[in-house]
Amino acid sequence: MKRYWNMDVEEIKKELETDDKNGLTQEQANERLFKYGKNVLKEKKKKSIFSLFIEQFKDYMVLILIIASIISFFLGETIDASIILVVVILNALLGTIQENKAEKSLEALKKLSQPLAKVVRDGKVMEVEASSLVIGDVVLIEAGNIIPADGRLVEAKNLKVDESVLTGESVPVDKVDTVIENENIPLGDRLNLVYMGTTVTYGRGKFIVIATGMDTEMGKVAGLIENERNVKTPLQLKLEELSKYLGTAALVISAIIFAIGVLQKRPAFDMFMTAVSLAVAAIPEGLPAIITVTLALGVQKMIKKNAIIRKLPAVETLGSTSVICSDKTGTLTQNKMTVVKLYINDRKVNVKEDEVKQEDYFLLKNAALCTDAFIDEEGKGIGDPTEVAIVAALNDLIGLKKADIEKEFPRIAEITFDSDRKMMSTIHVMDKEDFRLITKGAPDNILKRCKYILKDNKILPLDEIEKNRLSSINEEMGKEALRVIAVAYKDIKEIPKNLNSDEMEKDLIFIGLIGMIDPPRLEAKHSVEICKKAGIKPVMITGDHKITASAIARELGILEDNDEAVTGEDLDRISDEELKERIKRISVFARVSPEHKMRIVKAWQKNGAVVAMTGDGVNDAPALKQADIGVAMGITGTDVAKEAADMVLTDDNFATIVAAIKEGRTIFANIKKAIHYLLTCNLGEIVVLFIATILGMPMPLKPIHILWVNLITDSLPALALGFEPPENDIMEKKPRQKGESIFAGGLAYRIPLEGMLIGLVTLIAFVIGLKQNIETARTMAFAVLTLSQLAQALNVRSDKSLFKIGLFTNKYMIFALIVAILLQVILIVTPINTIFGLRNINVYDWDIIIAMSVTPLLVMEVVKFFKKQY
Ligand code: ATP
């Protein structure tokens, strides 16, 4: 690589044929993208559909079936052998389709959370996908960004970058935009370069891209990155374990049936085939795939509801969330700020009703100079809403444009805003040699740094009494739910080289206060209500003043009579033990720094809670990682916060978190329904064969019947359960406890009971059919086994009566049932029946089949009635 750190900007511009002001033209960018490729780290090759299909045959149960089919073939049972093979192939196809679908939706998810980069092209600032950056592009970065490519800085304002991913150095590096003379220096010392994958922790900057994709330093060390395709959720892992136990149990039972059958002198080969088919049918091998598909489906539904899941296990955890710690601004409120009150010179000004005087101009002008916001040509406010409100007030109240006053008093330096200091400062040229430092921020913090106050154009000392008075005016405004910003200034003679907050932001002259309203989001109140019903505690966390925060929290129903509101300062005084006890009562945390969020999450977790925590800034990342569900803001959130989060809200809305929790609960409930369904069906099959063997009856089902039933019922209807709509009361139950068994909530009794019922009705149909002949009996048993399992799919849809939830509320289920019933009927009434050893039966037999098939469903309706689950 060229030694870009030794070159000055002009050389680099020439070398890379670009311009640091206007950037590349879009045409140049397109050409370079075409020529040099995308700015991405290459991933290892993905599995093809074919290899997914082949993988299906690695399952040892499938291998046993293939062996069974080969044995049948050699014993002359060609038809059986072929049917088994067809079943195996159909099964593999189904597995491939399911896995492919799940993988596709996960991939789509990954695409959605791809980072964007701010570039200058054709002289305009625009956002593009980071993957489309090319060499020569001019990129803007600010705190919270993950740097999208390697580059040479042409502007660095207080820029600090955490390069630990590359250099291992955990202290952020101060970056510069000047030439570095040394030729041979390690990566970490090239202070005017930035590298892909490192993060901006402070300040802002502008760089020219010098390397992209695999040519970046990151590309060189990372090599090919693993494709994270096999992230398994705790439930999936648990179920894999369960499947193993159930599989072993199925094998043992099959072996017992085989042994008893042989002892009874039944043909050994027939018994072997029966045992193998039973084992194959009884092992819930389809379960993991069905769960993955259900999770993936849920994830897609969540995208439509503005929640992007970044880590699959989050879907599951979401359902058990018991506390939501949410930022206030923008999440619970609209983040549309409007200045409504001013306070200056002992005067309270209600901007709608009162006259705006010359002294108010001074307040607004200074405040507006100390912002990064502006109003664009179309009249749209660009920048932080707090600052947009100030610039808009300047425009609307006194008809001044920020750009004009900035021309008059150009900004030459700044100390950027951070949520720990809760203030920011800018330095402007007033006269040739006079400069002005303007500071604006949280009134309590600003007052601490003020020594004087401006009154009637005179600078007077600011004593404690006056400070207290100003604090109470600030609180009064807070009670009206206003966000209050204080503005102060001082004139200085020179600008120190190192701008340091403690040295600069002191001995200030207080000018006044600006109060702005940020109305709560309309939907937030309703969502808070839902949370309360669902046993989820909503908690507000904000950098804003306690009184402002409490006023809004009360309006939203978050803060109720017996709840507490505490500040970051209070938190610093409370021990971890005390916090653990008190936290259950605290509904508002105000004036907190991102560091406090970590303590809040941990205190709740010590109480056994499952915590969702929102965040947007760089410093929020540790708390987002610590939380059970880290939630990042899609619009205002930084790359770093998004990277650390499990879920990203594309609309930054509290209501979306609640909607996602509902979806999470639904997904978990649906997975439980699928498990319930598959286990009862399998148990039913075991009961039939086990009882028939013990009683010395002829075998009610042939091996191919068992395989067929398994194919029909384990596929479409089981998948359709994943589409079940949420039950009406899903948000009226308490959250699921951490570590709660999958069989909690009645499954432990329902599975054995319903499995037995299915087995019994099948046997009864068989015994009735036996009065005619064995083929009729088998046809009836086969039909009842399939149809009662299909009816069971309706039964497991809810703890409540089918009539209560509505028969037609899941159209996928109706479709699945119609297809399955049609296939079954075709098998029985068409000539194919002879292949399966079946025969056409009369209407009377069909009546019995139907009656038997719906009996388990009806019995369970009665049980549900008596359990008052109507
Ligand atoms: P929340 O945590 O609810 O989202 P927030 O993000 O607004 O609140 P911060 O951004 O940390 O919290 O702001 C904390 C305080 O800092 C605000 O109450 C305000 O007084 C002050 N403040 C916010 N934005 C600015 C700004 N651009 N310039 C100066 N001060 C600001």
CSV table of C-alpha atoms in Angstrom, one decimal, residues 437-803:
chain,number,residue,atom,x,y,z
A,437,LEU,CA,-17.5,30.8,23.5
A,438,ILE,CA,-21.2,29.9,23.6
A,439,THR,CA,-22.3,27.0,25.7
A,440,LYS,CA,-25.8,25.5,25.8
A,441,GLY,CA,-27.1,22.5,27.6
A,442,ALA,CA,-28.9,21.1,30.6
A,443,PRO,CA,-29.6,24.1,32.9
A,444,ASP,CA,-28.5,22.3,36.1
A,445,ASN,CA,-25.1,21.6,34.5
A,446,ILE,CA,-24.7,25.0,32.9
A,447,LEU,CA,-25.6,26.9,36.1
A,448,LYS,CA,-22.8,25.0,37.9
A,449,ARG,CA,-20.4,26.6,35.4
A,450,CYS,CA,-21.8,30.1,35.4
A,451,LYS,CA,-20.3,32.9,37.5
A,452,TYR,CA,-22.2,35.8,36.0
A,453,ILE,CA,-25.6,36.7,34.6
A,454,LEU,CA,-26.6,39.0,31.9
A,455,LYS,CA,-29.3,41.5,33.1
A,456,ASP,CA,-30.4,44.6,31.2
A,457,ASN,CA,-27.2,44.3,29.1
A,458,LYS,CA,-25.0,44.3,32.2
A,459,ILE,CA,-22.9,41.5,33.4
A,460,LEU,CA,-23.6,40.9,37.1
A,461,PRO,CA,-22.3,38.3,39.5
A,462,LEU,CA,-24.5,35.2,39.8
A,463,ASP,CA,-24.9,34.3,43.5
A,464,GLU,CA,-26.3,31.1,45.0
A,465,ILE,CA,-29.7,32.7,45.7
A,466,GLU,CA,-30.1,33.7,42.1
A,467,LYS,CA,-28.9,30.3,41.0
A,468,ASN,CA,-31.6,28.7,43.1
A,469,ARG,CA,-34.2,31.0,41.7
A,470,LEU,CA,-33.2,30.1,38.2
A,471,SER,CA,-33.3,26.4,39.1
A,472,SER,CA,-36.8,26.7,40.3
A,473,ILE,CA,-37.8,28.5,37.1
A,474,ASN,CA,-36.2,25.6,35.3
A,475,GLU,CA,-38.3,23.2,37.4
A,476,GLU,CA,-41.5,25.1,36.8
A,477,MET,CA,-40.9,24.7,33.0
A,478,GLY,CA,-40.1,21.1,33.6
A,479,LYS,CA,-43.5,20.5,35.3
A,480,GLU,CA,-45.1,21.6,32.1
A,481,ALA,CA,-43.2,18.7,30.5
A,482,LEU,CA,-40.8,21.1,28.7
A,483,ARG,CA,-37.3,20.2,27.8
A,484,VAL,CA,-35.2,23.1,29.0
A,485,ILE,CA,-31.9,24.3,27.5
A,486,ALA,CA,-29.8,27.0,29.2
A,487,VAL,CA,-27.6,29.3,27.1
A,488,ALA,CA,-24.5,31.0,28.4
A,489,TYR,CA,-21.4,32.6,26.9
A,490,LYS,CA,-18.1,34.3,27.5
A,491,ASP,CA,-15.8,36.4,25.4
A,492,ILE,CA,-12.3,35.3,25.1
A,493,LYS,CA,-9.1,36.6,23.6
A,494,GLU,CA,-7.4,33.5,22.4
A,495,ILE,CA,-8.2,30.0,21.6
A,496,PRO,CA,-6.2,27.3,23.4
A,497,LYS,CA,-4.7,24.6,21.2
A,498,ASN,CA,-6.4,21.8,23.2
A,499,LEU,CA,-10.0,22.5,23.8
A,500,ASN,CA,-10.8,21.0,27.1
A,501,SER,CA,-14.3,21.2,28.7
A,502,ASP,CA,-13.2,21.7,32.3
A,503,GLU,CA,-10.9,24.6,31.3
A,504,MET,CA,-13.1,26.3,28.8
A,505,GLU,CA,-16.7,25.7,29.9
A,506,LYS,CA,-16.4,27.7,33.2
A,507,ASP,CA,-16.9,31.2,34.5
A,508,LEU,CA,-19.7,31.6,32.0
A,509,ILE,CA,-22.3,34.4,31.7
A,510,PHE,CA,-25.8,33.1,32.0
A,511,ILE,CA,-28.2,34.4,29.3
A,512,GLY,CA,-31.4,32.6,29.7
A,513,LEU,CA,-33.5,29.5,29.2
A,514,ILE,CA,-35.3,28.0,26.3
A,515,GLY,CA,-38.3,25.6,26.9
A,516,MET,CA,-39.5,23.3,24.2
A,517,ILE,CA,-42.3,20.8,24.0
A,518,ASP,CA,-41.9,17.3,22.7
A,519,PRO,CA,-45.3,15.7,22.7
A,520,PRO,CA,-45.7,12.0,23.7
A,521,ARG,CA,-46.2,9.6,20.9
A,522,LEU,CA,-49.9,9.0,20.6
A,523,GLU,CA,-49.6,5.2,20.5
A,524,ALA,CA,-47.2,5.1,23.5
A,525,LYS,CA,-49.9,5.4,26.1
A,526,HIS,CA,-51.8,2.5,24.7
A,527,SER,CA,-48.7,0.4,24.6
A,528,VAL,CA,-47.9,1.2,28.2
A,529,GLU,CA,-51.3,0.0,29.1
A,530,ILE,CA,-50.8,-3.3,27.2
A,531,CYS,CA,-47.5,-3.7,29.0
A,532,LYS,CA,-49.1,-3.4,32.4
A,533,LYS,CA,-51.8,-6.0,31.5
A,534,ALA,CA,-49.1,-8.3,30.2
A,535,GLY,CA,-47.1,-8.1,33.5
A,536,ILE,CA,-44.3,-6.1,31.8
A,537,LYS,CA,-42.9,-3.1,33.7
A,538,PRO,CA,-42.2,-0.1,31.5
A,539,VAL,CA,-39.4,2.1,32.8
A,540,MET,CA,-38.4,5.5,31.4
A,541,ILE,CA,-34.7,6.3,31.1
A,542,THR,CA,-33.7,9.7,30.0
A,543,GLY,CA,-31.0,12.3,30.0
A,544,ASP,CA,-33.7,14.9,30.6
A,545,HIS,CA,-34.6,16.7,33.8
A,546,LYS,CA,-36.4,14.6,36.5
A,547,ILE,CA,-39.4,16.9,36.6
A,548,THR,CA,-39.8,17.1,32.8
A,549,ALA,CA,-39.4,13.3,32.6
A,550,SER,CA,-41.9,12.7,35.4
A,551,ALA,CA,-44.5,14.9,33.9
A,552,ILE,CA,-44.3,13.0,30.6
A,553,ALA,CA,-44.1,9.6,32.4
A,554,ARG,CA,-47.2,10.5,34.3
A,555,GLU,CA,-49.0,11.5,31.2
A,556,LEU,CA,-48.1,8.1,29.6
A,557,GLY,CA,-49.1,6.1,32.7
A,558,ILE,CA,-45.5,4.9,33.3
A,559,LEU,CA,-45.2,6.8,36.6
A,560,GLU,CA,-48.0,6.0,39.0
A,561,ASP,CA,-48.8,7.1,42.5
A,562,ASN,CA,-46.6,4.6,44.4
A,563,ASP,CA,-43.7,4.7,41.9
A,564,GLU,CA,-40.4,6.6,42.3
A,565,ALA,CA,-38.4,8.8,40.0
A,566,VAL,CA,-34.7,9.0,40.6
A,567,THR,CA,-31.8,10.8,39.0
A,568,GLY,CA,-28.4,9.7,38.0
A,569,GLU,CA,-27.0,11.5,41.0
A,570,ASP,CA,-29.3,9.6,43.3
A,571,LEU,CA,-28.2,6.4,41.7
A,572,ASP,CA,-24.6,7.2,42.4
A,573,ARG,CA,-25.4,7.3,46.1
A,574,ILE,CA,-27.4,4.0,46.2
A,575,SER,CA,-25.5,0.8,46.7
A,576,ASP,CA,-26.1,-2.2,44.4
A,577,GLU,CA,-27.9,-4.1,47.1
A,578,GLU,CA,-30.2,-1.2,47.9
A,579,LEU,CA,-30.8,-0.6,44.2
A,580,LYS,CA,-31.8,-4.3,43.7
A,581,GLU,CA,-34.6,-3.8,46.3
A,582,ARG,CA,-35.7,-0.3,45.2
A,583,ILE,CA,-35.6,-0.8,41.5
A,584,LYS,CA,-39.0,-2.6,41.4
A,585,ARG,CA,-40.6,0.7,42.4
A,586,ILE,CA,-38.6,3.0,40.2
A,587,SER,CA,-40.4,4.0,37.0
A,588,VAL,CA,-38.3,7.0,35.9
A,589,PHE,CA,-34.5,7.4,35.8
A,590,ALA,CA,-33.7,11.0,34.9
A,591,ARG,CA,-30.5,12.8,34.2
A,592,VAL,CA,-28.8,9.5,33.8
A,593,SER,CA,-25.6,8.9,31.8
A,594,PRO,CA,-25.3,5.8,29.5
A,595,GLU,CA,-23.1,4.2,32.2
A,596,HIS,CA,-26.0,4.1,34.6
A,597,LYS,CA,-28.0,2.0,32.2
A,598,MET,CA,-25.6,-0.9,32.9
A,599,ARG,CA,-26.4,-0.8,36.6
A,600,ILE,CA,-30.1,-0.6,36.0
A,601,VAL,CA,-30.0,-3.7,33.7
A,602,LYS,CA,-27.9,-5.6,36.2
A,603,ALA,CA,-30.1,-4.7,39.2
A,604,TRP,CA,-33.2,-5.9,37.3
A,605,GLN,CA,-31.4,-9.1,36.2
A,606,LYS,CA,-30.5,-9.8,39.8
A,607,ASN,CA,-34.2,-9.9,40.5
A,608,GLY,CA,-34.6,-12.5,37.8
A,609,ALA,CA,-36.1,-10.1,35.2
A,610,VAL,CA,-35.7,-10.4,31.5
A,611,VAL,CA,-34.8,-6.9,30.5
A,612,ALA,CA,-35.2,-5.1,27.2
A,613,MET,CA,-33.1,-1.9,27.1
A,614,THR,CA,-33.1,0.7,24.4
A,615,GLY,CA,-30.1,2.8,23.3
A,616,ASP,CA,-28.7,4.8,20.5
A,617,GLY,CA,-25.3,6.2,21.4
A,618,VAL,CA,-21.8,4.7,21.5
A,619,ASN,CA,-21.8,4.6,25.2
A,620,ASP,CA,-25.1,2.7,25.3
A,621,ALA,CA,-23.4,-0.4,23.6
A,622,PRO,CA,-22.3,-2.1,26.8
A,623,ALA,CA,-25.8,-1.9,28.4
A,624,LEU,CA,-27.4,-3.1,25.1
A,625,LYS,CA,-25.1,-6.1,25.2
A,626,GLN,CA,-25.8,-6.8,28.9
A,627,ALA,CA,-29.5,-6.6,28.5
A,628,ASP,CA,-31.4,-9.7,27.6
A,629,ILE,CA,-32.8,-7.8,24.6
A,630,GLY,CA,-30.7,-4.9,23.5
A,631,VAL,CA,-32.8,-2.6,21.4
A,632,ALA,CA,-31.2,0.0,19.1
A,633,MET,CA,-32.9,2.9,17.4
A,634,GLY,CA,-32.9,2.5,13.6
A,635,ILE,CA,-33.2,6.2,12.8
A,636,THR,CA,-31.3,8.0,15.5
A,637,GLY,CA,-29.1,5.1,16.5
A,638,THR,CA,-25.4,4.9,15.9
A,639,ASP,CA,-23.8,2.0,14.0
A,640,VAL,CA,-22.1,0.9,17.3
A,641,ALA,CA,-25.5,0.7,19.1
A,642,LYS,CA,-27.0,-1.2,16.2
A,643,GLU,CA,-24.1,-3.6,16.1
A,644,ALA,CA,-24.5,-4.3,19.9
A,645,ALA,CA,-28.2,-4.8,19.7
A,646,ASP,CA,-30.4,-7.9,19.3
A,647,MET,CA,-33.2,-5.9,17.7
A,648,VAL,CA,-33.3,-2.6,15.8
A,649,LEU,CA,-36.4,-0.5,15.6
A,650,THR,CA,-36.8,1.1,12.2
A,651,ASP,CA,-39.2,3.6,13.6
A,652,ASP,CA,-37.6,4.3,17.0
A,653,ASN,CA,-41.0,3.7,18.5
A,654,PHE,CA,-41.8,2.2,22.0
A,655,ALA,CA,-45.0,0.7,20.6
A,656,THR,CA,-42.8,-1.3,18.2
A,657,ILE,CA,-41.0,-3.0,21.2
A,658,VAL,CA,-44.4,-4.0,22.6
A,659,ALA,CA,-45.6,-5.2,19.2
A,660,ALA,CA,-42.4,-7.3,18.9
A,661,ILE,CA,-42.9,-8.8,22.4
A,662,LYS,CA,-46.4,-9.8,21.3
A,663,GLU,CA,-44.9,-11.4,18.2
A,664,GLY,CA,-42.2,-13.1,20.3
A,665,ARG,CA,-44.9,-14.5,22.6
A,666,THR,CA,-46.9,-15.7,19.7
A,667,ILE,CA,-43.9,-17.4,18.1
A,668,PHE,CA,-43.1,-19.2,21.3
A,669,ALA,CA,-46.7,-20.2,21.7
A,670,ASN,CA,-46.8,-21.5,18.2
A,671,ILE,CA,-43.6,-23.5,18.6
A,672,LYS,CA,-45.2,-25.0,21.7
A,673,LYS,CA,-48.2,-25.9,19.6
A,674,ALA,CA,-46.1,-27.6,17.0
A,675,ILE,CA,-44.3,-29.6,19.7
A,676,HIS,CA,-47.6,-30.5,21.3
A,677,TYR,CA,-49.0,-31.6,18.0
A,678,LEU,CA,-46.0,-33.7,16.8
A,679,LEU,CA,-45.6,-35.5,20.1
A,680,THR,CA,-49.3,-36.4,20.4
A,681,CYS,CA,-49.3,-37.8,16.9
A,682,ASN,CA,-46.2,-39.8,17.4
A,683,LEU,CA,-47.5,-41.1,20.7
A,684,GLY,CA,-50.8,-42.1,19.0
A,685,GLU,CA,-48.8,-44.3,16.5
A,686,ILE,CA,-46.8,-45.9,19.2
A,687,VAL,CA,-50.0,-46.7,21.2
A,688,VAL,CA,-51.7,-48.4,18.3
A,689,LEU,CA,-48.8,-50.7,17.5
A,690,PHE,CA,-47.8,-51.4,21.1
A,691,ILE,CA,-51.3,-52.4,22.2
A,692,ALA,CA,-51.9,-54.4,19.0
A,693,THR,CA,-48.7,-56.3,19.6
A,694,ILE,CA,-49.3,-57.0,23.2
A,695,LEU,CA,-52.8,-58.2,22.6
A,696,GLY,CA,-51.6,-60.4,19.9
A,697,MET,CA,-53.8,-58.7,17.3
A,698,PRO,CA,-52.8,-58.6,13.6
A,699,MET,CA,-50.8,-55.5,12.8
A,700,PRO,CA,-53.3,-52.6,12.2
A,701,LEU,CA,-50.8,-50.7,10.1
A,702,LYS,CA,-48.3,-51.7,7.5
A,703,PRO,CA,-44.9,-50.0,7.7
A,704,ILE,CA,-45.7,-47.8,4.6
A,705,HIS,CA,-48.9,-46.6,6.3
A,706,ILE,CA,-46.9,-45.4,9.3
A,707,LEU,CA,-44.4,-43.6,7.0
A,708,TRP,CA,-47.2,-42.1,5.0
A,709,VAL,CA,-49.0,-40.8,8.1
A,710,ASN,CA,-45.8,-39.3,9.3
A,711,LEU,CA,-45.2,-37.6,6.0
A,712,ILE,CA,-48.7,-36.1,5.8
A,713,THR,CA,-49.1,-34.9,9.3
A,714,ASP,CA,-45.6,-33.9,10.2
A,715,SER,CA,-45.3,-31.5,7.3
A,716,LEU,CA,-48.0,-29.1,6.2
A,717,PRO,CA,-50.3,-29.1,9.3
A,718,ALA,CA,-47.2,-28.8,11.7
A,719,LEU,CA,-45.9,-25.9,9.6
A,720,ALA,CA,-49.3,-24.3,9.5
A,721,LEU,CA,-49.2,-24.1,13.3
A,722,GLY,CA,-46.4,-21.6,12.9
A,723,PHE,CA,-48.9,-19.3,11.2
A,724,GLU,CA,-51.3,-19.3,14.1
A,725,PRO,CA,-52.5,-15.8,14.8
A,726,PRO,CA,-51.9,-14.5,18.4
A,727,GLU,CA,-54.6,-15.6,20.8
A,728,ASN,CA,-56.7,-12.7,22.1
A,729,ASP,CA,-55.4,-12.9,25.6
A,730,ILE,CA,-51.7,-13.4,24.7
A,731,MET,CA,-50.9,-10.0,26.2
A,732,GLU,CA,-52.9,-10.6,29.3
A,733,LYS,CA,-50.8,-13.3,30.7
A,734,LYS,CA,-47.7,-12.8,32.8
A,735,PRO,CA,-44.4,-13.2,31.0
A,736,ARG,CA,-42.9,-16.7,30.8
A,737,GLN,CA,-40.4,-17.3,33.6
A,738,LYS,CA,-36.7,-17.8,32.7
A,739,GLY,CA,-36.0,-21.5,32.2
A,740,GLU,CA,-39.7,-22.5,32.3
A,741,SER,CA,-40.2,-26.0,30.9
A,742,ILE,CA,-41.7,-26.3,27.4
A,743,PHE,CA,-44.3,-28.6,28.9
A,744,ALA,CA,-45.5,-26.0,31.4
A,745,GLY,CA,-49.1,-24.9,31.1
A,746,GLY,CA,-50.9,-28.2,30.7
A,747,LEU,CA,-48.9,-30.0,28.0
A,748,ALA,CA,-47.6,-32.5,30.5
A,749,TYR,CA,-51.1,-34.0,30.9
A,750,ARG,CA,-52.5,-33.1,27.4
A,751,ILE,CA,-49.8,-34.9,25.4
A,752,PRO,CA,-50.3,-38.4,27.0
A,753,LEU,CA,-54.1,-38.0,27.2
A,754,GLU,CA,-54.5,-36.9,23.6
A,755,GLY,CA,-51.9,-39.4,22.3
A,756,MET,CA,-53.8,-42.3,24.0
A,757,LEU,CA,-57.1,-41.1,22.5
A,758,ILE,CA,-55.7,-41.0,19.0
A,759,GLY,CA,-54.3,-44.5,19.5
A,760,LEU,CA,-57.5,-45.9,20.9
A,761,VAL,CA,-59.8,-44.6,18.2
A,762,THR,CA,-57.5,-46.0,15.6
A,763,LEU,CA,-57.6,-49.4,17.3
A,764,ILE,CA,-61.4,-49.3,17.7
A,765,ALA,CA,-61.8,-48.6,13.9
A,766,PHE,CA,-59.4,-51.5,13.3
A,767,VAL,CA,-61.4,-53.9,15.4
A,768,ILE,CA,-64.7,-52.8,13.8
A,769,GLY,CA,-63.1,-53.3,10.3
A,770,LEU,CA,-61.8,-56.7,11.3
A,771,LYS,CA,-65.4,-58.0,11.3
A,772,GLN,CA,-65.2,-57.7,7.5
A,773,ASN,CA,-61.6,-58.5,6.6
A,774,ILE,CA,-58.0,-57.4,7.3
A,775,GLU,CA,-57.7,-55.0,4.3
A,776,THR,CA,-60.8,-53.1,5.3
A,777,ALA,CA,-59.7,-53.1,8.9
A,778,ARG,CA,-56.3,-51.6,7.9
A,779,THR,CA,-57.9,-49.1,5.6
A,780,MET,CA,-60.1,-47.9,8.4
A,781,ALA,CA,-57.3,-47.8,11.0
A,782,PHE,CA,-55.1,-46.0,8.5
A,783,ALA,CA,-57.8,-43.4,7.7
A,784,VAL,CA,-58.7,-42.8,11.3
A,785,LEU,CA,-55.0,-42.5,12.4
A,786,THR,CA,-54.4,-39.8,9.7
A,787,LEU,CA,-57.7,-38.0,10.1
A,788,SER,CA,-57.7,-38.0,13.9
A,789,GLN,CA,-54.2,-36.5,13.7
A,790,LEU,CA,-55.4,-33.8,11.4
A,791,ALA,CA,-58.3,-33.1,13.9
A,792,GLN,CA,-55.6,-33.0,16.5
A,793,ALA,CA,-53.9,-30.1,14.6
A,794,LEU,CA,-57.1,-28.1,15.3
A,795,ASN,CA,-57.2,-29.2,18.9
A,796,VAL,CA,-53.7,-28.0,19.7
A,797,ARG,CA,-54.4,-24.6,18.3
A,798,SER,CA,-55.4,-23.3,21.7
A,799,ASP,CA,-56.2,-24.1,25.3
A,800,LYS,CA,-59.6,-22.7,24.5
A,801,SER,CA,-62.4,-24.2,22.5
A,802,LEU,CA,-62.0,-24.3,18.8
A,803,PHE,CA,-65.3,-22.4,18.5
